[in-house]
PDB file of C-alpha atoms in Angstrom:
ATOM      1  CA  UNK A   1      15.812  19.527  37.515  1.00 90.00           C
ATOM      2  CA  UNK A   2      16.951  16.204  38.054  1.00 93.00           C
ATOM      3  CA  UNK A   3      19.841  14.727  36.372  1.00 91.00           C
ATOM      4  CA  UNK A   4      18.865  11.652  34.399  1.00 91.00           C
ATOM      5  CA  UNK A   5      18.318   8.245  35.787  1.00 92.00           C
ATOM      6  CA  UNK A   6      19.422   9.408  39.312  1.00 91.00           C
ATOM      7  CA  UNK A   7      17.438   8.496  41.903  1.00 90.00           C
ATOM      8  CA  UNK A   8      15.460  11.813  42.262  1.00 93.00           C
ATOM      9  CA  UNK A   9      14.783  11.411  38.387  1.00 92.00           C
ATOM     10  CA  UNK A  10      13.003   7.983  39.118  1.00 91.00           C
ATOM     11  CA  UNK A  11      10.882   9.859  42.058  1.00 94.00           C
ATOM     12  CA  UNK A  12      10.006  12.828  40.080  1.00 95.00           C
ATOM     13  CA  UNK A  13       9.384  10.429  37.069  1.00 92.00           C
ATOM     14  CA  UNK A  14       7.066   8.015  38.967  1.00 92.00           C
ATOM     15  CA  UNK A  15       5.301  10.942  40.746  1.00 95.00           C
ATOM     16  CA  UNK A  16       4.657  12.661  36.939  1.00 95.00           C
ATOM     17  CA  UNK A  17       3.303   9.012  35.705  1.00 92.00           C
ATOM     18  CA  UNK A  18       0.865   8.833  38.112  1.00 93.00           C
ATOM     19  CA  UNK A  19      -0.541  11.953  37.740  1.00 95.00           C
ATOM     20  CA  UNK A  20      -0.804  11.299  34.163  1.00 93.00           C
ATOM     21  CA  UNK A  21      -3.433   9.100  34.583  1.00 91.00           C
ATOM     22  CA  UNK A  22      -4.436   7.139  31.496  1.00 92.00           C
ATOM     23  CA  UNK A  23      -1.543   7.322  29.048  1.00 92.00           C
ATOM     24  CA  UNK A  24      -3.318   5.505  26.097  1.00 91.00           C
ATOM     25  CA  UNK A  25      -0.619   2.852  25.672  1.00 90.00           C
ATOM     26  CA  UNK A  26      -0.716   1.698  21.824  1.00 86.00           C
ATOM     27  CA  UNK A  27      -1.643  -1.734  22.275  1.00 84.00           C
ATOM     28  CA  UNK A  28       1.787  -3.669  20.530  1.00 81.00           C
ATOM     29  CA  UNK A  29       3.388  -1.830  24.066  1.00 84.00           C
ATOM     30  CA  UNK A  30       0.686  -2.335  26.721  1.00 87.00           C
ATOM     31  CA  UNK A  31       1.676  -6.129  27.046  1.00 85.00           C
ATOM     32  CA  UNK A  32       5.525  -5.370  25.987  1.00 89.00           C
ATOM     33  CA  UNK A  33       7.842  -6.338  29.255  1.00 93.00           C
ATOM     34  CA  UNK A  34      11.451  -5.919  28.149  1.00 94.00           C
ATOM     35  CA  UNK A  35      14.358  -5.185  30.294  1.00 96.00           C
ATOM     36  CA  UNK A  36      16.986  -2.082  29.558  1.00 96.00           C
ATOM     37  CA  UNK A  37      20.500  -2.009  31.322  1.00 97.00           C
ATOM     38  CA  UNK A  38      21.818   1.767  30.792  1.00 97.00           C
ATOM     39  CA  UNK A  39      25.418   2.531  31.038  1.00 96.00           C
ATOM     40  CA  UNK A  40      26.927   6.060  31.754  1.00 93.00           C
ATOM     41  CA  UNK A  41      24.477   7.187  34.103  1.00 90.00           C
ATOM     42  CA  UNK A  42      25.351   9.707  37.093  1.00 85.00           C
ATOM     43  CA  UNK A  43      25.753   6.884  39.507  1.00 84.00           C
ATOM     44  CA  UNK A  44      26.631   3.931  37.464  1.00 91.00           C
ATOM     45  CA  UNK A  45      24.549   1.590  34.927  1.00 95.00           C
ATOM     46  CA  UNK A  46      20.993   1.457  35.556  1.00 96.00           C
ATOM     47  CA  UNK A  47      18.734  -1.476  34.828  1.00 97.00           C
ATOM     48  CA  UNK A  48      15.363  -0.592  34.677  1.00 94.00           C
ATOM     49  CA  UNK A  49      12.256  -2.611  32.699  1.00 94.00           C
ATOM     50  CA  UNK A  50       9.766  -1.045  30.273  1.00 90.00           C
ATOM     51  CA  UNK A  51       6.809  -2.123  31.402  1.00 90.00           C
ATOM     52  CA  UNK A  52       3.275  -2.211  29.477  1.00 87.00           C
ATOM     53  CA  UNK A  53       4.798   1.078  28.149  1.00 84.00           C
ATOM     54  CA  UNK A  54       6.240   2.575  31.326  1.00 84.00           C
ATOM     55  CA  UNK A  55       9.734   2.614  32.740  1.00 85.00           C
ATOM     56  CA  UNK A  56       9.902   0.668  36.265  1.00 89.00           C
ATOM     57  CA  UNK A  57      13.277   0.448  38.573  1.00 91.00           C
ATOM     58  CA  UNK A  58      15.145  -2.738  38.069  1.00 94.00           C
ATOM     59  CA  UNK A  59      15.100  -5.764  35.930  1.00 97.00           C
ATOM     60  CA  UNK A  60      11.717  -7.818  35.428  1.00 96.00           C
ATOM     61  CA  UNK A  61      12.076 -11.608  35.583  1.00 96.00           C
ATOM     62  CA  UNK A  62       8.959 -11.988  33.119  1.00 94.00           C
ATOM     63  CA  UNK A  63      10.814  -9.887  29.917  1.00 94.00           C
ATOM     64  CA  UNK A  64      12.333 -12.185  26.994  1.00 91.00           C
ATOM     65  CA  UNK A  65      14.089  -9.197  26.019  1.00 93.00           C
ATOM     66  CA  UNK A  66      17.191  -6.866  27.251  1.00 96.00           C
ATOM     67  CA  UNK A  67      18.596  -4.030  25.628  1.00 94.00           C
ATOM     68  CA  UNK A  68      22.157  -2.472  26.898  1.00 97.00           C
ATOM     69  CA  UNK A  69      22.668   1.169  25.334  1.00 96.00           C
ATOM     70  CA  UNK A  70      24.436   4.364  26.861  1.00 97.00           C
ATOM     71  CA  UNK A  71      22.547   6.853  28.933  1.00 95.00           C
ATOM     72  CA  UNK A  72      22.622   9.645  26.139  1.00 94.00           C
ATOM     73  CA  UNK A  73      21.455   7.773  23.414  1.00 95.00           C
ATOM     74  CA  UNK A  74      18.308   5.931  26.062  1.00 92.00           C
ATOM     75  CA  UNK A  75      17.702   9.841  25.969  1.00 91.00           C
ATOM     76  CA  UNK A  76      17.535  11.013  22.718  1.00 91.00           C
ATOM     77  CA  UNK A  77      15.286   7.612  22.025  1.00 87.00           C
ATOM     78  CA  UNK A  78      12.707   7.743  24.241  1.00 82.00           C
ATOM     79  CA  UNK A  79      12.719  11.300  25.969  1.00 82.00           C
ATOM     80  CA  UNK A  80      13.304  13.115  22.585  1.00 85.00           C
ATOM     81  CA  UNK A  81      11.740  11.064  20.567  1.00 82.00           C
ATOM     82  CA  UNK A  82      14.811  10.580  17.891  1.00 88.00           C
ATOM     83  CA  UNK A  83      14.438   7.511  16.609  1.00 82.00           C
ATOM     84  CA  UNK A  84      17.041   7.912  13.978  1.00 90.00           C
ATOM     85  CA  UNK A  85      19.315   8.028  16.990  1.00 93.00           C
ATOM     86  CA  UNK A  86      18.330   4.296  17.304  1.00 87.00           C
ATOM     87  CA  UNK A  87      18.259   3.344  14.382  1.00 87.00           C
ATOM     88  CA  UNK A  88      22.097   4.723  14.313  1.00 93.00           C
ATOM     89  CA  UNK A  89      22.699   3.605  17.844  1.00 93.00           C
ATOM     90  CA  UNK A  90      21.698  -0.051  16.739  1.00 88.00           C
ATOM     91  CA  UNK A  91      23.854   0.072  13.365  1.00 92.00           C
ATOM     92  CA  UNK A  92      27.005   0.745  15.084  1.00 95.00           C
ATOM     93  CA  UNK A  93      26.777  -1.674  18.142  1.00 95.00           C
ATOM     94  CA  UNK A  94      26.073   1.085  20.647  1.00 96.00           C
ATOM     95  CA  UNK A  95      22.542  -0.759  21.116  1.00 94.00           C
ATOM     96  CA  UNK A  96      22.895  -4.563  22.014  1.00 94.00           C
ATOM     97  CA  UNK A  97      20.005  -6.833  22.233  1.00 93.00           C
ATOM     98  CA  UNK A  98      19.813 -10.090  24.104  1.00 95.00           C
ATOM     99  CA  UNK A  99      16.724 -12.701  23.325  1.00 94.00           C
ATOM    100  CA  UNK A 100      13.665 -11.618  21.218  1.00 89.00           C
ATOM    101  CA  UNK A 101      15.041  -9.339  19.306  1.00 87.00           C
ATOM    102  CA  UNK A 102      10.868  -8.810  17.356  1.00 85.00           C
ATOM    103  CA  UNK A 103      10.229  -7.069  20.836  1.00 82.00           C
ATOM    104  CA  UNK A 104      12.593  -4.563  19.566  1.00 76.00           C
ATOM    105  CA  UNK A 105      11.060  -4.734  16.118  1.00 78.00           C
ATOM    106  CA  UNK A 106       7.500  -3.904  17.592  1.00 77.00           C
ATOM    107  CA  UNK A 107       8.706  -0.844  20.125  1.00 75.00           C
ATOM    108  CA  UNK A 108      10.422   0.674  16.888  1.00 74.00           C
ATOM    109  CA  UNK A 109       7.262   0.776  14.685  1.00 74.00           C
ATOM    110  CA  UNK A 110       4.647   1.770  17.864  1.00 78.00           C
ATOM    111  CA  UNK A 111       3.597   5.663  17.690  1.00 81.00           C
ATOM    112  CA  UNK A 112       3.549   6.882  21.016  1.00 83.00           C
ATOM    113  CA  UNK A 113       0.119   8.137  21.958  1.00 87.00           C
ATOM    114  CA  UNK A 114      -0.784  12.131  22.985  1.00 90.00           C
ATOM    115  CA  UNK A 115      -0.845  11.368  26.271  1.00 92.00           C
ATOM    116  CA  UNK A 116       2.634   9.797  26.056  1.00 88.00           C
ATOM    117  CA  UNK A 117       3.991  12.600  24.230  1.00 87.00           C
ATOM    118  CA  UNK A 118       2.820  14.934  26.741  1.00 91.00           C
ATOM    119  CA  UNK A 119       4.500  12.732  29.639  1.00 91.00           C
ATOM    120  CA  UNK A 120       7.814  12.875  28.055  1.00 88.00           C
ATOM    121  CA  UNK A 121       7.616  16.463  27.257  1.00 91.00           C
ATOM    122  CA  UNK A 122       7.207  16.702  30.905  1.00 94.00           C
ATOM    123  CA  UNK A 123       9.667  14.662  31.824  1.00 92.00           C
ATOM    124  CA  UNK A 124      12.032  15.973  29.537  1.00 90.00           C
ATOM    125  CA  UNK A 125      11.530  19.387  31.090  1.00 93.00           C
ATOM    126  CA  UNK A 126      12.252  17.974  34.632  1.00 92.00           C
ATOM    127  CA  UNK A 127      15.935  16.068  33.165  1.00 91.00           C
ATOM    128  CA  UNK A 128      19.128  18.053  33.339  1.00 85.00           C
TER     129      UNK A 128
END
């Protein structure tokens, strides 16, 4: 177990990705960059990118798009798959979006593939 966005998360997380292989991206997320800066984490806020459908370290220059939200609602979004958490998360301000907000629009309404399911299941069991 790793706790969630530390450092060992990221490892274990990167390590689970690869061996993944092919994740099936839908396509509306393949060519999605958009940028995520997570407060509450174990050591701090976080800013990480979702990238072509897969969380990378950091910030990426190229995304038009940046979403701030707490570390346990990030969670329940995309590890447990609640998206009535952000749908709630955006309605009372806990979710704030800078720039193309339609990015957000898109990510909402994408189904995440088998493969992706899997991967989070996985991860999900690795998270404390």
């Amino acid at each position: 177990m790793a706790a969630f966005l530390s450092q060992e998360w990221f490892d274990k997380v990167d390590a689970l990705t690869a061996a993944a292989g092919d994740l099936n991206i839908p396509a509306a997320v393949a060519g999605m960059v958009m940028n995520v800066t997570v407060n509450g984490a174990p050591d701090g806020s976080v800013d990480l990118a979702l990238n072509g459908g897969k969380f990378e370290r950091g910030h990426n220059a190229s995304a038009g798009t940046k979403l701030i939200l707490p570390a346990d609602l990030l969670r329940k979004i995309f590890l447990e798959g609640d998206a009535a958490a952000g749908m709630q998360g955006f309605m009372t301000g806990q979710i704030k979006v800078e720039g193309d907000m339609s990015k957000l629009m898109t990510l909402q309404s994408a189904r995440p593939s088998e493969e992706q399911k899997n991967l989070f299941k996985q991860i999900l069991e690795l998270t404390a």
